[in-house]
PDB file of C-alpha atoms and ligand atoms in Angstrom:
ATOM      1  CA  MET A   1       7.589 123.630  43.828  1.00 93.00           C
ATOM      2  CA  ILE A   2      10.575 125.454  45.489  1.00 98.00           C
ATOM      3  CA  ALA A   3      12.747 124.485  42.432  1.00 98.00           C
ATOM      4  CA  GLU A   4      10.268 125.880  39.905  1.00 98.00           C
ATOM      5  CA  ASN A   5       9.564 128.898  42.049  1.00 98.00           C
ATOM      6  CA  LEU A   6      13.286 129.751  42.372  1.00 98.00           C
ATOM      7  CA  ALA A   7      13.847 129.214  38.589  1.00 98.00           C
ATOM      8  CA  ALA A   8      10.972 131.548  37.825  1.00 98.00           C
ATOM      9  CA  VAL A   9      12.411 134.117  40.345  1.00 98.00           C
ATOM     10  CA  GLU A  10      15.944 133.722  38.719  1.00 98.00           C
ATOM     11  CA  LYS A  11      14.519 134.468  35.329  1.00 98.00           C
ATOM     12  CA  HIS A  12      12.773 137.583  36.445  1.00 98.00           C
ATOM     13  CA  ILE A  13      15.789 138.780  38.010  1.00 98.00           C
ATOM     14  CA  VAL A  14      17.947 138.205  35.038  1.00 98.00           C
ATOM     15  CA  ASP A  15      15.273 139.867  32.831  1.00 98.00           C
ATOM     16  CA  ALA A  16      15.071 142.899  35.138  1.00 98.00           C
ATOM     17  CA  CYS A  17      18.851 143.264  35.082  1.00 98.00           C
ATOM     18  CA  GLU A  18      18.821 143.079  31.342  1.00 98.00           C
ATOM     19  CA  ARG A  19      16.310 145.914  31.138  1.00 98.00           C
ATOM     20  CA  ALA A  20      18.308 147.979  33.418  1.00 98.00           C
ATOM     21  CA  GLY A  21      21.520 147.333  31.822  1.00 98.00           C
ATOM     22  CA  ARG A  22      22.954 145.856  35.084  1.00 98.00           C
ATOM     23  CA  GLY A  23      25.052 142.639  35.393  1.00 98.00           C
ATOM     24  CA  ARG A  24      23.274 139.801  37.262  1.00 98.00           C
ATOM     25  CA  GLU A  25      26.084 139.518  39.778  1.00 98.00           C
ATOM     26  CA  GLU A  26      24.871 143.144  40.891  1.00 98.00           C
ATOM     27  CA  VAL A  27      21.884 141.566  42.522  1.00 98.00           C
ATOM     28  CA  THR A  28      21.600 139.117  45.367  1.00 98.00           C
ATOM     29  CA  LEU A  29      18.515 137.145  46.054  1.00 98.00           C
ATOM     30  CA  ILE A  30      17.679 136.656  49.661  1.00 99.00           C
ATOM     31  CA  SER A  31      15.059 133.635  50.282  1.00 98.00           C
ATOM     32  CA  VAL A  32      12.759 134.794  52.922  1.00 98.00           C
ATOM     33  CA  SER A  33      12.195 131.882  55.090  1.00 98.00           C
ATOM     34  CA  LYS A  34      10.312 133.300  57.725  1.00 98.00           C
ATOM     35  CA  THR A  35       7.744 130.900  59.348  1.00 97.00           C
ATOM     36  CA  LYS A  36       8.909 128.227  56.955  1.00 98.00           C
ATOM     37  CA  PRO A  37      10.262 124.756  58.450  1.00 97.00           C
ATOM     38  CA  PRO A  38      13.730 123.739  58.255  1.00 98.00           C
ATOM     39  CA  GLU A  39      13.076 121.154  55.508  1.00 98.00           C
ATOM     40  CA  MET A  40      12.053 123.830  53.117  1.00 98.00           C
ATOM     41  CA  ILE A  41      15.240 125.749  53.734  1.00 98.00           C
ATOM     42  CA  GLU A  42      17.249 122.708  53.235  1.00 98.00           C
ATOM     43  CA  GLU A  43      15.445 122.144  49.830  1.00 98.00           C
ATOM     44  CA  ALA A  44      16.614 125.588  48.791  1.00 98.00           C
ATOM     45  CA  TYR A  45      19.996 124.941  50.202  1.00 98.00           C
ATOM     46  CA  ALA A  46      20.356 121.958  48.125  1.00 98.00           C
ATOM     47  CA  LEU A  47      19.624 123.909  44.937  1.00 98.00           C
ATOM     48  CA  GLY A  48      22.452 126.098  45.921  1.00 98.00           C
ATOM     49  CA  LYS A  49      20.834 128.948  47.876  1.00 98.00           C
ATOM     50  CA  ARG A  50      22.916 130.382  50.814  1.00 98.00           C
ATOM     51  CA  GLU A  51      21.292 133.658  51.545  1.00 98.00           C
ATOM     52  CA  PHE A  52      18.189 133.416  53.804  1.00 99.00           C
ATOM     53  CA  GLY A  53      16.139 136.084  55.539  1.00 98.00           C
ATOM     54  CA  GLU A  54      14.348 135.773  59.021  1.00 98.00           C
ATOM     55  CA  ASN A  55      12.315 138.480  60.767  1.00 98.00           C
ATOM     56  CA  LYS A  56      12.120 136.940  64.251  1.00 98.00           C
ATOM     57  CA  ALA A  57      15.162 137.009  66.458  1.00 98.00           C
ATOM     58  CA  GLN A  58      14.349 133.780  68.267  1.00 98.00           C
ATOM     59  CA  GLU A  59      13.530 131.971  65.064  1.00 98.00           C
ATOM     60  CA  LEU A  60      16.831 133.223  63.425  1.00 98.00           C
ATOM     61  CA  LYS A  61      18.760 131.739  66.463  1.00 98.00           C
ATOM     62  CA  GLU A  62      16.892 128.393  66.232  1.00 98.00           C
ATOM     63  CA  LYS A  63      17.375 127.940  62.514  1.00 98.00           C
ATOM     64  CA  HIS A  64      21.091 129.149  62.815  1.00 98.00           C
ATOM     65  CA  ALA A  65      21.780 126.409  65.213  1.00 98.00           C
ATOM     66  CA  LEU A  66      19.916 123.642  63.091  1.00 98.00           C
ATOM     67  CA  LEU A  67      21.000 124.455  59.602  1.00 98.00           C
ATOM     68  CA  PRO A  68      24.354 124.350  57.709  1.00 98.00           C
ATOM     69  CA  GLY A  69      27.145 126.870  58.984  1.00 98.00           C
ATOM     70  CA  ASP A  70      27.781 128.245  55.583  1.00 98.00           C
ATOM     71  CA  ILE A  71      24.186 129.819  55.191  1.00 98.00           C
ATOM     72  CA  ASN A  72      24.256 133.802  55.311  1.00 98.00           C
ATOM     73  CA  TRP A  73      21.401 134.805  57.700  1.00 99.00           C
ATOM     74  CA  HIS A  74      19.844 138.174  56.855  1.00 99.00           C
ATOM     75  CA  PHE A  75      17.710 139.833  59.804  1.00 99.00           C
ATOM     76  CA  ILE A  76      14.945 141.669  57.914  1.00 98.00           C
ATOM     77  CA  GLY A  77      12.425 142.288  60.829  1.00 98.00           C
ATOM     78  CA  HIS A  78      11.854 144.752  63.425  1.00 98.00           C
ATOM     79  CA  LEU A  79      14.410 144.193  66.184  1.00 98.00           C
ATOM     80  CA  GLN A  80      13.916 144.988  69.901  1.00 98.00           C
ATOM     81  CA  THR A  81      16.800 145.930  71.899  1.00 98.00           C
ATOM     82  CA  ASN A  82      16.270 143.137  74.302  1.00 98.00           C
ATOM     83  CA  LYS A  83      16.607 140.565  71.381  1.00 98.00           C
ATOM     84  CA  VAL A  84      19.821 141.943  70.064  1.00 98.00           C
ATOM     85  CA  LYS A  85      21.758 139.378  71.700  1.00 98.00           C
ATOM     86  CA  TYR A  86      20.190 136.533  69.504  1.00 98.00           C
ATOM     87  CA  VAL A  87      21.080 138.370  66.213  1.00 98.00           C
ATOM     88  CA  VAL A  88      24.620 139.720  66.838  1.00 98.00           C
ATOM     89  CA  GLY A  89      27.178 137.162  65.782  1.00 98.00           C
ATOM     90  CA  ARG A  90      24.420 135.088  63.815  1.00 98.00           C
ATOM     91  CA  ALA A  91      23.088 137.542  61.124  1.00 98.00           C
ATOM     92  CA  CYS A  92      25.576 138.500  58.269  1.00 98.00           C
ATOM     93  CA  LEU A  93      23.535 141.568  57.853  1.00 99.00           C
ATOM     94  CA  ILE A  94      20.978 143.384  59.938  1.00 99.00           C
ATOM     95  CA  HIS A  95      18.609 145.124  57.506  1.00 98.00           C
ATOM     96  CA  SER A  96      16.293 146.848  59.898  1.00 98.00           C
ATOM     97  CA  VAL A  97      18.076 149.378  62.013  1.00 98.00           C
ATOM     98  CA  ASP A  98      15.905 152.333  62.715  1.00 98.00           C
ATOM     99  CA  SER A  99      17.058 154.105  65.850  1.00 98.00           C
ATOM    100  CA  LEU A 100      20.156 155.133  67.660  1.00 98.00           C
ATOM    101  CA  ARG A 101      18.987 153.013  70.613  1.00 98.00           C
ATOM    102  CA  LEU A 102      19.066 149.921  68.494  1.00 98.00           C
ATOM    103  CA  ALA A 103      22.382 150.861  67.046  1.00 98.00           C
ATOM    104  CA  GLU A 104      23.866 151.359  70.515  1.00 98.00           C
ATOM    105  CA  ALA A 105      22.564 147.961  71.645  1.00 98.00           C
ATOM    106  CA  ILE A 106      24.149 146.334  68.712  1.00 99.00           C
ATOM    107  CA  GLU A 107      27.353 148.122  69.494  1.00 98.00           C
ATOM    108  CA  GLN A 108      27.335 147.066  73.059  1.00 98.00           C
ATOM    109  CA  GLU A 109      26.682 143.435  72.284  1.00 98.00           C
ATOM    110  CA  GLY A 110      29.253 143.696  69.492  1.00 98.00           C
ATOM    111  CA  ALA A 111      31.867 144.955  72.040  1.00 98.00           C
ATOM    112  CA  LYS A 112      31.029 142.282  74.438  1.00 98.00           C
ATOM    113  CA  ARG A 113      31.514 139.538  71.935  1.00 98.00           C
ATOM    114  CA  ASN A 114      34.228 141.268  69.687  1.00 98.00           C
ATOM    115  CA  VAL A 115      32.050 141.086  66.638  1.00 98.00           C
ATOM    116  CA  VAL A 116      31.380 144.022  64.080  1.00 98.00           C
ATOM    117  CA  SER A 117      27.889 143.894  63.007  1.00 98.00           C
ATOM    118  CA  LYS A 118      27.091 144.959  59.268  1.00 98.00           C
ATOM    119  CA  ILE A 119      23.794 146.834  59.306  1.00 98.00           C
ATOM    120  CA  LEU A 120      21.570 148.849  57.130  1.00 98.00           C
ATOM    121  CA  LEU A 121      19.318 151.693  57.970  1.00 98.00           C
ATOM    122  CA  GLU A 122      15.680 151.079  57.432  1.00 98.00           C
ATOM    123  CA  VAL A 123      13.902 154.153  55.929  1.00 98.00           C
ATOM    124  CA  ASN A 124      10.206 154.560  55.693  1.00 98.00           C
ATOM    125  CA  VAL A 125      10.222 156.186  52.226  1.00 97.00           C
ATOM    126  CA  ALA A 126       6.521 156.287  51.820  1.00 93.00           C
ATOM    127  CA  GLY A 127       5.742 157.536  55.330  1.00 95.00           C
ATOM    128  CA  GLU A 128       3.336 154.928  56.145  1.00 93.00           C
ATOM    129  CA  GLU A 129       2.277 155.019  59.702  1.00 91.00           C
ATOM    130  CA  SER A 130       1.956 151.305  60.236  1.00 89.00           C
ATOM    131  CA  LYS A 131       5.671 150.724  59.153  1.00 90.00           C
ATOM    132  CA  PHE A 132       8.793 151.007  61.040  1.00 94.00           C
ATOM    133  CA  GLY A 133      11.864 152.897  59.807  1.00 97.00           C
ATOM    134  CA  ILE A 134      13.197 156.567  59.893  1.00 97.00           C
ATOM    135  CA  LYS A 135      12.131 159.409  57.972  1.00 98.00           C
ATOM    136  CA  PRO A 136      14.266 160.106  54.836  1.00 98.00           C
ATOM    137  CA  GLU A 137      15.299 163.432  56.208  1.00 98.00           C
ATOM    138  CA  GLU A 138      16.494 161.776  59.369  1.00 98.00           C
ATOM    139  CA  THR A 139      18.786 159.288  57.715  1.00 98.00           C
ATOM    140  CA  LEU A 140      21.852 161.245  57.462  1.00 98.00           C
ATOM    141  CA  ALA A 141      21.902 162.475  60.933  1.00 98.00           C
ATOM    142  CA  LEU A 142      21.399 158.950  62.115  1.00 98.00           C
ATOM    143  CA  ALA A 143      24.136 157.555  59.862  1.00 98.00           C
ATOM    144  CA  SER A 144      26.576 160.228  61.300  1.00 98.00           C
ATOM    145  CA  GLN A 145      25.782 159.171  64.903  1.00 98.00           C
ATOM    146  CA  ILE A 146      26.248 155.558  64.200  1.00 98.00           C
ATOM    147  CA  ALA A 147      29.424 156.047  62.194  1.00 98.00           C
ATOM    148  CA  GLY A 148      31.639 156.358  65.274  1.00 97.00           C
ATOM    149  CA  MET A 149      30.572 153.058  66.668  1.00 98.00           C
ATOM    150  CA  PRO A 150      33.415 150.516  66.217  1.00 98.00           C
ATOM    151  CA  HIS A 151      31.226 147.444  66.348  1.00 98.00           C
ATOM    152  CA  VAL A 152      28.814 148.526  63.874  1.00 98.00           C
ATOM    153  CA  GLN A 153      29.379 149.161  60.160  1.00 98.00           C
ATOM    154  CA  ILE A 154      26.675 150.787  58.047  1.00 98.00           C
ATOM    155  CA  GLN A 155      26.551 149.190  54.597  1.00 98.00           C
ATOM    156  CA  GLY A 156      23.606 150.909  52.994  1.00 98.00           C
ATOM    157  CA  LEU A 157      19.832 151.353  53.115  1.00 98.00           C
ATOM    158  CA  MET A 158      16.732 149.179  53.250  1.00 98.00           C
ATOM    159  CA  THR A 159      12.994 149.922  52.665  1.00 98.00           C
ATOM    160  CA  ILE A 160       9.743 148.049  52.759  1.00 98.00           C
ATOM    161  CA  ALA A 161       7.549 149.577  50.174  1.00 97.00           C
ATOM    162  CA  PRO A 162       3.732 149.705  50.571  1.00 96.00           C
ATOM    163  CA  TYR A 163       1.626 147.003  49.545  1.00 95.00           C
ATOM    164  CA  VAL A 164       0.246 147.825  46.086  1.00 96.00           C
ATOM    165  CA  GLU A 165      -1.610 146.053  43.258  1.00 95.00           C
ATOM    166  CA  ASN A 166       0.629 147.317  40.652  1.00 98.00           C
ATOM    167  CA  PRO A 167       4.482 147.168  41.323  1.00 98.00           C
ATOM    168  CA  GLU A 168       4.993 150.289  39.099  1.00 98.00           C
ATOM    169  CA  GLN A 169       3.357 152.262  41.911  1.00 98.00           C
ATOM    170  CA  ASN A 170       6.430 151.636  44.054  1.00 98.00           C
ATOM    171  CA  ARG A 171       9.014 152.832  41.443  1.00 98.00           C
ATOM    172  CA  GLU A 172       9.029 156.089  42.878  1.00 98.00           C
ATOM    173  CA  VAL A 173       9.712 154.708  46.440  1.00 98.00           C
ATOM    174  CA  PHE A 174      12.650 152.704  45.152  1.00 98.00           C
ATOM    175  CA  ARG A 175      13.900 155.599  43.268  1.00 98.00           C
ATOM    176  CA  ARG A 176      13.914 157.920  46.377  1.00 98.00           C
ATOM    177  CA  LEU A 177      15.798 155.345  48.385  1.00 98.00           C
ATOM    178  CA  ARG A 178      18.489 155.127  45.816  1.00 98.00           C
ATOM    179  CA  GLU A 179      18.641 158.883  45.558  1.00 98.00           C
ATOM    180  CA  LEU A 180      19.033 159.045  49.434  1.00 98.00           C
ATOM    181  CA  SER A 181      21.921 156.500  49.464  1.00 98.00           C
ATOM    182  CA  VAL A 182      23.682 158.559  46.657  1.00 98.00           C
ATOM    183  CA  ASP A 183      23.163 161.756  48.694  1.00 98.00           C
ATOM    184  CA  ILE A 184      24.614 160.283  51.844  1.00 98.00           C
ATOM    185  CA  GLY A 185      27.309 158.376  49.953  1.00 98.00           C
ATOM    186  CA  SER A 186      28.443 161.801  48.520  1.00 98.00           C
ATOM    187  CA  LYS A 187      29.227 162.849  52.081  1.00 98.00           C
ATOM    188  CA  ASN A 188      31.900 160.303  52.319  1.00 97.00           C
ATOM    189  CA  ILE A 189      31.446 159.635  56.079  1.00 98.00           C
ATOM    190  CA  ASP A 190      34.291 157.500  57.667  1.00 97.00           C
ATOM    191  CA  ASN A 191      32.938 154.112  58.429  1.00 96.00           C
ATOM    192  CA  VAL A 192      29.699 154.443  56.427  1.00 98.00           C
ATOM    193  CA  SER A 193      29.348 152.726  53.106  1.00 98.00           C
ATOM    194  CA  MET A 194      26.186 153.207  50.823  1.00 98.00           C
ATOM    195  CA  GLY A 195      26.831 150.201  48.540  1.00 98.00           C
ATOM    196  CA  VAL A 196      23.899 148.169  49.583  1.00 98.00           C
ATOM    197  CA  LEU A 197      20.224 148.744  48.532  1.00 98.00           C
ATOM    198  CA  SER A 198      17.926 146.276  50.091  1.00 99.00           C
ATOM    199  CA  MET A 199      14.535 146.647  48.260  1.00 98.00           C
ATOM    200  CA  GLY A 200      11.764 144.610  46.663  1.00 98.00           C
ATOM    201  CA  MET A 201       9.650 141.782  47.767  1.00 98.00           C
ATOM    202  CA  THR A 202       7.719 139.336  45.720  1.00 98.00           C
ATOM    203  CA  GLY A 203       5.204 141.742  44.344  1.00 98.00           C
ATOM    204  CA  ASP A 204       7.676 144.418  43.123  1.00 98.00           C
ATOM    205  CA  TYR A 205      11.420 143.162  43.073  1.00 98.00           C
ATOM    206  CA  GLN A 206      11.648 143.379  39.494  1.00 98.00           C
ATOM    207  CA  VAL A 207      10.913 147.108  39.611  1.00 98.00           C
ATOM    208  CA  ALA A 208      13.146 147.393  42.635  1.00 98.00           C
ATOM    209  CA  ILE A 209      16.071 145.903  40.520  1.00 98.00           C
ATOM    210  CA  GLU A 210      15.344 148.261  37.722  1.00 98.00           C
ATOM    211  CA  GLU A 211      15.848 151.169  40.269  1.00 98.00           C
ATOM    212  CA  GLY A 212      19.061 149.924  41.571  1.00 98.00           C
ATOM    213  CA  ALA A 213      18.257 147.152  44.244  1.00 99.00           C
ATOM    214  CA  THR A 214      21.296 145.057  45.300  1.00 98.00           C
ATOM    215  CA  TYR A 215      19.425 142.918  47.601  1.00 98.00           C
ATOM    216  CA  VAL A 216      15.852 141.671  46.881  1.00 99.00           C
ATOM    217  CA  ARG A 217      14.006 139.997  49.597  1.00 98.00           C
ATOM    218  CA  VAL A 218      11.664 137.249  48.196  1.00 98.00           C
ATOM    219  CA  GLY A 219       9.413 134.935  50.520  1.00 98.00           C
ATOM    220  CA  THR A 220       6.078 134.114  48.929  1.00 98.00           C
ATOM    221  CA  GLY A 221       7.321 134.002  45.463  1.00 98.00           C
ATOM    222  CA  ILE A 222       9.902 131.079  46.544  1.00 98.00           C
ATOM    223  CA  PHE A 223       8.189 129.312  49.503  1.00 98.00           C
ATOM    224  CA  GLY A 224       4.561 129.938  48.813  1.00 97.00           C
ATOM    225  CA  GLU A 225       1.912 131.629  51.123  1.00 94.00           C
ATOM    226  CA  ARG A 226       2.751 131.808  54.788  1.00 92.00           C
ATOM    227  CA  ASN A 227       0.360 130.342  57.170  1.00 79.00           C
ATOM    228  CA  TYR A 228       0.371 132.468  60.281  1.00 74.00           C
ATOM    229  CA  HIS A 229      -2.399 130.565  62.193  1.00 59.00           C
ATOM    230  CA  GLN A 230      -0.255 127.455  62.474  1.00 50.00           C
ATOM    231  CA  ASN A 231       2.734 128.988  64.491  1.00 46.00           C
ATOM    232  CA  GLY A 232       1.023 131.780  66.289  1.00 43.00           C
ATOM    233  CA  SER A 233       3.163 134.414  64.610  1.00 42.00           C
ATOM    234  CA  ASN A 234       1.738 137.542  63.321  1.00 40.00           C
ATOM    235  CA  THR A 235       4.121 139.766  61.403  1.00 42.00           C
TER     236      THR A 235
HETATM  237  C1  PLP B   1       8.220 139.014  54.813  1.00 92.96           C
HETATM  238  C2  PLP B   1       9.242 139.845  54.294  1.00 92.96           C
HETATM  239  C3  PLP B   1       9.796 139.975  53.086  1.00 92.96           C
HETATM  240  C4  PLP B   1       9.176 138.865  51.935  1.00 92.96           C
HETATM  241  O1  PLP B   1       7.890 139.184  51.552  1.00 92.96           O
HETATM  242  P1  PLP B   1       7.141 138.420  50.312  1.00 92.96           P
HETATM  243  O2  PLP B   1       6.034 139.412  49.934  1.00 92.96           O
HETATM  244  O3  PLP B   1       6.599 137.161  50.845  1.00 92.96           O
HETATM  245  O4  PLP B   1       8.111 138.187  49.276  1.00 92.96           O
HETATM  246  C5  PLP B   1      10.696 140.949  52.576  1.00 92.96           C
HETATM  247  N1  PLP B   1      11.085 141.898  53.461  1.00 92.96           N
HETATM  248  C6  PLP B   1      10.670 141.732  54.722  1.00 92.96           C
HETATM  249  C7  PLP B   1      11.164 142.766  55.659  1.00 92.96           C
HETATM  250  C8  PLP B   1       9.641 140.913  55.159  1.00 92.96           C
HETATM  251  O5  PLP B   1       9.371 140.982  56.455  1.00 92.96           O
END
């Protein structure tokens, strides 16, 4: 099932890149493996996948220890400062930085271990109350504050778009994240890059690619529905 799903997702990515006049190599697929057992990750790994996404610090730590060392682990969930120690040094990219306090905790842990963490700022573009993320208008100020931290490197922006029936409804959200990243990029802040746009999930990654996504985060479309009752997890 995973092989068929990955093939279908790959085809959709290629088609979306073509529609947008973009090269396939501009878009990286992250296989979101949260709640899924190591065996399923191994199956995707055997098919050549190396980028996996997790949203719980403890789960990332456990899977990191268990699975091959050349996997790139992306941390995509809400991160509490007391869990930063599980993620720094294990995640290749932390997609979900949404406060100065969190960035400071990542800086501190990085200083302790002599590790520079690559991060994205999570922006709540649609202004949904149920979602984490900073307001678009706060993003530049936060980027400027984090820029001075030697063990934190901003690589770009991330957003979680609303759940919608028709992915076209999220086109504007993706467009606004891209515009924001262009705006901030144009300020040429030292130690702040805006090259990465992490946006698009199973329901809307094709539209996200058309609007400039460089990372898409696909879970259900690859591994199937998540069963939260099985392991007591709830996000
Ligand atoms: C779970 C999750 C995804 C993947 O969602 P699907 O709809 O299953 O593709 C992507 N991004 C984040 C931040 C997630 O938590």
